[in-house]
Tab-separated table of C-alpha atoms in Angstrom:
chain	number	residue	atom	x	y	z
A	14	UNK	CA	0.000	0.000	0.000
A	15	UNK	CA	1.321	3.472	-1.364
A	16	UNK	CA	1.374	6.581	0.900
A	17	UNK	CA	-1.662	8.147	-1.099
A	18	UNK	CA	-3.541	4.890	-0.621
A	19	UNK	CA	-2.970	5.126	3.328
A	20	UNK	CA	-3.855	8.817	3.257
A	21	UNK	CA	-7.446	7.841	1.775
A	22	UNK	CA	-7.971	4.853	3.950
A	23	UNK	CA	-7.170	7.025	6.873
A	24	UNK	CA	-9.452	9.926	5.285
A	25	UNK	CA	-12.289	7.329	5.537
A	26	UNK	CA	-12.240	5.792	8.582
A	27	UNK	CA	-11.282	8.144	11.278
A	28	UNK	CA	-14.366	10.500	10.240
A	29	UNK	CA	-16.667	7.954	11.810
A	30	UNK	CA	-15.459	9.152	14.833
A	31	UNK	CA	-17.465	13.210	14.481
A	32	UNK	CA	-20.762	11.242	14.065
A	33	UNK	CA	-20.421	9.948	17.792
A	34	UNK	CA	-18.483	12.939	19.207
A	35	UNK	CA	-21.229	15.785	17.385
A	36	UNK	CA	-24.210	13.485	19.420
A	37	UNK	CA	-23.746	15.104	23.400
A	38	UNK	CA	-25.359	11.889	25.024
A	39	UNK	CA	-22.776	9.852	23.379
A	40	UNK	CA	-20.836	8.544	26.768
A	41	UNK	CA	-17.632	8.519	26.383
A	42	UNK	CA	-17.157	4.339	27.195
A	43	UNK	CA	-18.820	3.969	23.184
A	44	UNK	CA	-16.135	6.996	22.346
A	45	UNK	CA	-13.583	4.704	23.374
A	46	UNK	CA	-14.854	1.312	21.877
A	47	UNK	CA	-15.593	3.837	18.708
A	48	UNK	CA	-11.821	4.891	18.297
A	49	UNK	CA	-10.208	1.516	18.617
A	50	UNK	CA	-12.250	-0.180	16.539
A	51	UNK	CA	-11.205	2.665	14.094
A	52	UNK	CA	-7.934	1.788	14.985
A	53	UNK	CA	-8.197	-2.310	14.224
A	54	UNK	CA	-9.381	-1.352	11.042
A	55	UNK	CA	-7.032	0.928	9.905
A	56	UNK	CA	-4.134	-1.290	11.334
A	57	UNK	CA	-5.513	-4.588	9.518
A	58	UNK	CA	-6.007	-3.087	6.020
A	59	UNK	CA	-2.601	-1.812	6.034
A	60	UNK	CA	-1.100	-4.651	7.307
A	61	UNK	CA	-2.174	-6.838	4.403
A	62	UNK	CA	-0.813	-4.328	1.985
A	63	UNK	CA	-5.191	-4.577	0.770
A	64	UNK	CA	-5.548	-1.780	-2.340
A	65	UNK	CA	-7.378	1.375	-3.139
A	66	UNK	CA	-9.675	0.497	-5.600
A	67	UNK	CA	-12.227	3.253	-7.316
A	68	UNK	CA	-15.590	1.355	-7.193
A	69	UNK	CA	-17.480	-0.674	-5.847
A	70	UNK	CA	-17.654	-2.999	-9.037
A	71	UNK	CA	-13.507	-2.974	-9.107
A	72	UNK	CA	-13.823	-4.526	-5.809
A	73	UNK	CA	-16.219	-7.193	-6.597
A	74	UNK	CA	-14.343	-8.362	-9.624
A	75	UNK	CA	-10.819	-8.101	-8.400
A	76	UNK	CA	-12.457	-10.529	-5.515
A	77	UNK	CA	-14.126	-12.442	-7.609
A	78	UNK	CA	-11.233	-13.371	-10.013
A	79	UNK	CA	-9.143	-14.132	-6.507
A	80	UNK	CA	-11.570	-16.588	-5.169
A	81	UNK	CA	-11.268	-20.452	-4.837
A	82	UNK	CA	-13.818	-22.165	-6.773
A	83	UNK	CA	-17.155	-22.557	-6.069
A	84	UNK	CA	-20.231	-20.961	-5.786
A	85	UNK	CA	-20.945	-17.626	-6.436
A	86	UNK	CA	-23.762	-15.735	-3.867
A	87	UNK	CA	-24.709	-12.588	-3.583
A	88	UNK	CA	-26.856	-11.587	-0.912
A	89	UNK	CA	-28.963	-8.462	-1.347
A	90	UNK	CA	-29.829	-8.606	-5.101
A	91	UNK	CA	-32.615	-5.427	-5.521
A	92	UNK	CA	-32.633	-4.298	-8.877
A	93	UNK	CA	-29.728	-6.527	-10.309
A	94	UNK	CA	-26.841	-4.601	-10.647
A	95	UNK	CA	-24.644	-6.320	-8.446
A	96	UNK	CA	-25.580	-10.146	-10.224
A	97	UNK	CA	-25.522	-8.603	-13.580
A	98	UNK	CA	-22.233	-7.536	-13.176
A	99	UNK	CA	-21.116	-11.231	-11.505
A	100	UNK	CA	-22.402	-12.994	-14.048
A	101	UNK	CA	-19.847	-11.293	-16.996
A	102	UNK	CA	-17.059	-13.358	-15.339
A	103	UNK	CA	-18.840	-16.314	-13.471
A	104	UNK	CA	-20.877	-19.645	-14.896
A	105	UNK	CA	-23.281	-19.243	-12.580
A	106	UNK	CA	-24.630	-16.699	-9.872
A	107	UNK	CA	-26.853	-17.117	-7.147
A	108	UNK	CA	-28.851	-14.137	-5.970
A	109	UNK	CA	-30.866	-13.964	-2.710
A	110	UNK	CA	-33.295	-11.222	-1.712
A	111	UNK	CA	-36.686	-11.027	-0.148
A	112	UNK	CA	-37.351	-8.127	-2.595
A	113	UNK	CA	-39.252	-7.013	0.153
A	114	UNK	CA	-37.236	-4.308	1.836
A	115	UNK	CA	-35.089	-5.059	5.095
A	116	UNK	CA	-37.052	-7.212	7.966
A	117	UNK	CA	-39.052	-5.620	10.346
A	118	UNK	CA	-36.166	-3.876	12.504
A	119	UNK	CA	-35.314	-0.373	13.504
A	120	UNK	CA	-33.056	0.990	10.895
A	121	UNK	CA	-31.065	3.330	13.088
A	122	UNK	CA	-27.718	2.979	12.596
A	123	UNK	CA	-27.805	1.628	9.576
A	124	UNK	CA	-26.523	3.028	5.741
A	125	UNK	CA	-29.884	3.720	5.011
A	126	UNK	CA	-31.317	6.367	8.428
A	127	UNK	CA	-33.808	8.661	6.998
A	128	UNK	CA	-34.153	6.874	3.934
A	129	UNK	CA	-37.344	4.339	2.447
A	130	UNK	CA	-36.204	0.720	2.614
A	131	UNK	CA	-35.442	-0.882	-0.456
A	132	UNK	CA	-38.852	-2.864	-1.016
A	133	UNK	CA	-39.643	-3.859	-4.667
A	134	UNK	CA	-42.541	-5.291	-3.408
A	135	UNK	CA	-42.174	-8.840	-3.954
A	136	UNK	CA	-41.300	-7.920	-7.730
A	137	UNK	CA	-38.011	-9.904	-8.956
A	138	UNK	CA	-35.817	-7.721	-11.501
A	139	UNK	CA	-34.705	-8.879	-15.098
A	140	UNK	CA	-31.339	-10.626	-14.457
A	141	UNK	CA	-28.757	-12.558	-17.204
A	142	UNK	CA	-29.644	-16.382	-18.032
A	143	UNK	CA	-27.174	-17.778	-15.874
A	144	UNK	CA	-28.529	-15.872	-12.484
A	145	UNK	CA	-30.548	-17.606	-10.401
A	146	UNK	CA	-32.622	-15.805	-7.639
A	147	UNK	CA	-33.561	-17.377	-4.694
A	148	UNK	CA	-36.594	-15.564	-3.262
A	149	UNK	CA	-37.215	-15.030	0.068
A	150	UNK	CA	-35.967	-14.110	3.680
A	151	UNK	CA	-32.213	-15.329	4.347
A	152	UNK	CA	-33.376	-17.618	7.352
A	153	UNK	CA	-35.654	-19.373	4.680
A	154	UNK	CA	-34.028	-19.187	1.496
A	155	UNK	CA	-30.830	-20.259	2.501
A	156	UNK	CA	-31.289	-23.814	4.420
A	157	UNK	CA	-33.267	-24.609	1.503
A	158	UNK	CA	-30.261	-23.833	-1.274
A	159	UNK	CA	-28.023	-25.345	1.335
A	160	UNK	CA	-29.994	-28.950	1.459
A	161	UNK	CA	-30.265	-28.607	-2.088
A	162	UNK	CA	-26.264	-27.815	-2.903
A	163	UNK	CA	-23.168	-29.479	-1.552
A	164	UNK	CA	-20.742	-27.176	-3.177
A	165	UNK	CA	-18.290	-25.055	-1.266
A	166	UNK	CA	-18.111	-21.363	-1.499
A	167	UNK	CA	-16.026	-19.956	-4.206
A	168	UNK	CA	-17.230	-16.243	-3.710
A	169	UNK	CA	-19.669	-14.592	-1.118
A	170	UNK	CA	-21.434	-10.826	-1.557
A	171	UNK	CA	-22.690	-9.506	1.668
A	172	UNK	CA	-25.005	-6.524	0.891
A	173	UNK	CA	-27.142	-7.281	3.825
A	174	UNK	CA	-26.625	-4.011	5.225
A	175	UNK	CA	-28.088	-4.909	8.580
A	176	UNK	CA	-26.259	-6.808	11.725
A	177	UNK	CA	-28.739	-9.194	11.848
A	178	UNK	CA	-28.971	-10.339	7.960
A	179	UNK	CA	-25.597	-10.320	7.532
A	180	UNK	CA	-25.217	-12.754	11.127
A	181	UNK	CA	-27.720	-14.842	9.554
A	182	UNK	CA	-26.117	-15.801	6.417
A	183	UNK	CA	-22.528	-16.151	7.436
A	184	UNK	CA	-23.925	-18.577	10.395
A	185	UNK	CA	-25.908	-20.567	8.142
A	186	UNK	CA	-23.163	-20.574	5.432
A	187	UNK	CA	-20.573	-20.903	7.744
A	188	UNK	CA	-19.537	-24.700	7.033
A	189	UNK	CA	-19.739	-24.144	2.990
A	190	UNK	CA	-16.581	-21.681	4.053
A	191	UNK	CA	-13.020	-22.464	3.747
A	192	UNK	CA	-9.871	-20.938	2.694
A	193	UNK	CA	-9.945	-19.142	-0.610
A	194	UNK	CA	-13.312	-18.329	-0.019
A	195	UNK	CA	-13.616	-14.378	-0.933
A	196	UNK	CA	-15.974	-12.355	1.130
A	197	UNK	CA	-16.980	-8.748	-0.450
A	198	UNK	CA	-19.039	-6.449	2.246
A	199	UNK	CA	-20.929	-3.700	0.626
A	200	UNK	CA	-21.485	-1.220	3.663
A	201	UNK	CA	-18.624	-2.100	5.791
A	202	UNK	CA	-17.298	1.490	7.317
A	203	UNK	CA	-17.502	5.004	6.553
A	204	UNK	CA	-20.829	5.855	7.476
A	205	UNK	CA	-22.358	6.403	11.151
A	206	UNK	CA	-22.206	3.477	13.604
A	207	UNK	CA	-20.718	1.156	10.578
A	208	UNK	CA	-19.078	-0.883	13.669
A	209	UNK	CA	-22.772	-2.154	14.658
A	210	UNK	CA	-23.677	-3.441	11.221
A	211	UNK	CA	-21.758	-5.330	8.892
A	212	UNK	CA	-18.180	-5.248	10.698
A	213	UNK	CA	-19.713	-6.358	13.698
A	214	UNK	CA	-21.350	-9.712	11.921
A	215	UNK	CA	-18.103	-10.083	10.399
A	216	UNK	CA	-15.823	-9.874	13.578
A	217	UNK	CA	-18.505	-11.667	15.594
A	218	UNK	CA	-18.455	-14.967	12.882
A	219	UNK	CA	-14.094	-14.467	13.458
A	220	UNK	CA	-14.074	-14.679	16.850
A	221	UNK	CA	-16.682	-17.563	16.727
A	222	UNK	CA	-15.484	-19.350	13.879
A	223	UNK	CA	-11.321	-18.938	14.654
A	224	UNK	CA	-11.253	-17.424	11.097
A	225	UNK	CA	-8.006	-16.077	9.869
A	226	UNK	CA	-8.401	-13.689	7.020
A	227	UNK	CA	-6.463	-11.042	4.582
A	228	UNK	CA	-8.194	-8.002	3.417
A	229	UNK	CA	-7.261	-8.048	-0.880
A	230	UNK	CA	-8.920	-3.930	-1.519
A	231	UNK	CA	-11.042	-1.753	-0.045
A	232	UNK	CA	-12.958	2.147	-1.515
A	233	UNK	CA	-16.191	3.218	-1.658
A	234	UNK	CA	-19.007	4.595	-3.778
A	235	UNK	CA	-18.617	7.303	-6.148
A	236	UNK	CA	-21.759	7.907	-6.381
A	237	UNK	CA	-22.275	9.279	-3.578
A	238	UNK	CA	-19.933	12.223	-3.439
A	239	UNK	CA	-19.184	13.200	-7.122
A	240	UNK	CA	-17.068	15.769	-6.007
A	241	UNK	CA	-15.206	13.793	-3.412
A	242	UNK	CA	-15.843	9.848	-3.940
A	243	UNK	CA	-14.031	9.538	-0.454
A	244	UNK	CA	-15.660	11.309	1.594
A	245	UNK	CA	-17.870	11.258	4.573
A	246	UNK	CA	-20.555	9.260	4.006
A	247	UNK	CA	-19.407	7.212	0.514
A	248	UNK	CA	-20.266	3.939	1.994
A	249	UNK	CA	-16.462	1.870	2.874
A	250	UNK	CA	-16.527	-1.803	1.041
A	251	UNK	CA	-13.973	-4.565	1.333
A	252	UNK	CA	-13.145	-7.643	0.013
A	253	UNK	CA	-11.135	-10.049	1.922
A	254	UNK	CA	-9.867	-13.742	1.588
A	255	UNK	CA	-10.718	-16.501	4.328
A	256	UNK	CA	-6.904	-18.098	5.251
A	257	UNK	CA	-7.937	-20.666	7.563
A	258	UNK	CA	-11.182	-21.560	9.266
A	259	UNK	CA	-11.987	-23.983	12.564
């Protein structure tokens, strides 16, 4: 990792820090669990030398095209875009989404405060012939693709956005995981109380699991920010590689 590259990574991550210290009820125990979690972060990605990539789609395909083989899954489908883009360089891609919006659960702390879930209503977008969509709730959807596949897990897309979605399917997928398997995360850091979302699932399934792991690139959005596509607020994705499991 270059000097720029550990400018921007720092850039990210130590903003989360103003959404906590701007709040005055914030006690100062979560200001301290806030900053070295920052701090673990920062540390690992530069430790495994992980690169600045400009999108979100770089990421997914430089992950993708690292992975062991086996199957490709994407969780948190909505319109496509993610699958559609999988599908270019994989045989096959499996898609799961309730297209339904997130479960019933306070959103707070989540990417998406403020904002209308992502519910298409039940409706399933257009996707290439070789995507399949699994519809339906994780807890549901999965067992039943599990039963029905003994493959290992080549590549994994978590864009579960909630804690609780993305605990469910890295539990429940947890024995299809072994090393080689490449894990992208979607909304990982970079926007207000990331650490209770999908970092949290992630470091929770570690620490239960015994998972060793290398972080291969990290960026954001550009989207969000077109004058700054690393700024405050341009959701913080990584891919990383599973080294050893159990």
């Amino acid at each position: 990792m270059d000097k720029t590259q550990m400018k921007r990574l720092r850039e990210l991550v130590v903003k989360l820090g103003r959404a906590f210290n701007e709040k005055p009820d914030t006690i100062e125990p979560l200001k301290a669990l806030v900053r070295l979690r920052e701090k673990q972060l920062i540390d690992k990605i530069v430790a495994d030398d992980a690169i600045l990539l400009p999108d979100a789609d770089d990421i997914k395909i430089h992950g993708l095209q690292r992975a062991r083989p086996g199957l490709v899954c994407e969780f948190g489908v909505f319109r496509g875009k993610s699958v559609t883009l999988l599908a270019k360089h994989a045989e096959t891609v499996h898609g799961f989404d309730s297209f339904e919006g997130f479960p019933d659960e306070d959103l707070l702390g989540t990417a998406f405060d403020n904002e209308a879930p992502l519910n298409l209503h039940g409706v399933m977008p257009e996707v290439p012939g070789n995507v399949i969509l699994h519809k339906g709730w994780y807890n549901e959807s999965l067992p039943k693709f599990l039963a029905e596949n003994s493959e290992q897990v080549g590549y994994l897309g978590i864009d579960c956005d909630l804690y609780s979605s993305t605990s469910t399917v890295l539990n429940l997928i947890a024995d299809r995981i072994n090393p080689g398997t490449v894990i992208y995360f979607d909304e990982f850091f970079n926007f207000p109380r990331w650490q209770f979302q999908e970092w949290r699932a992630w470091h929770e399934f570690v620490r239960d699991h015994n998972v060793q792991y290398t972080y291969l690139a990290f960026g954001t959005n550009r989207s969000h920010s077109r004058s700054d596509p690393y700024s405050w607020g341009s959701w913080g994705k990584v891919c990383l590689r599973v080294d050893s499991i159990g």
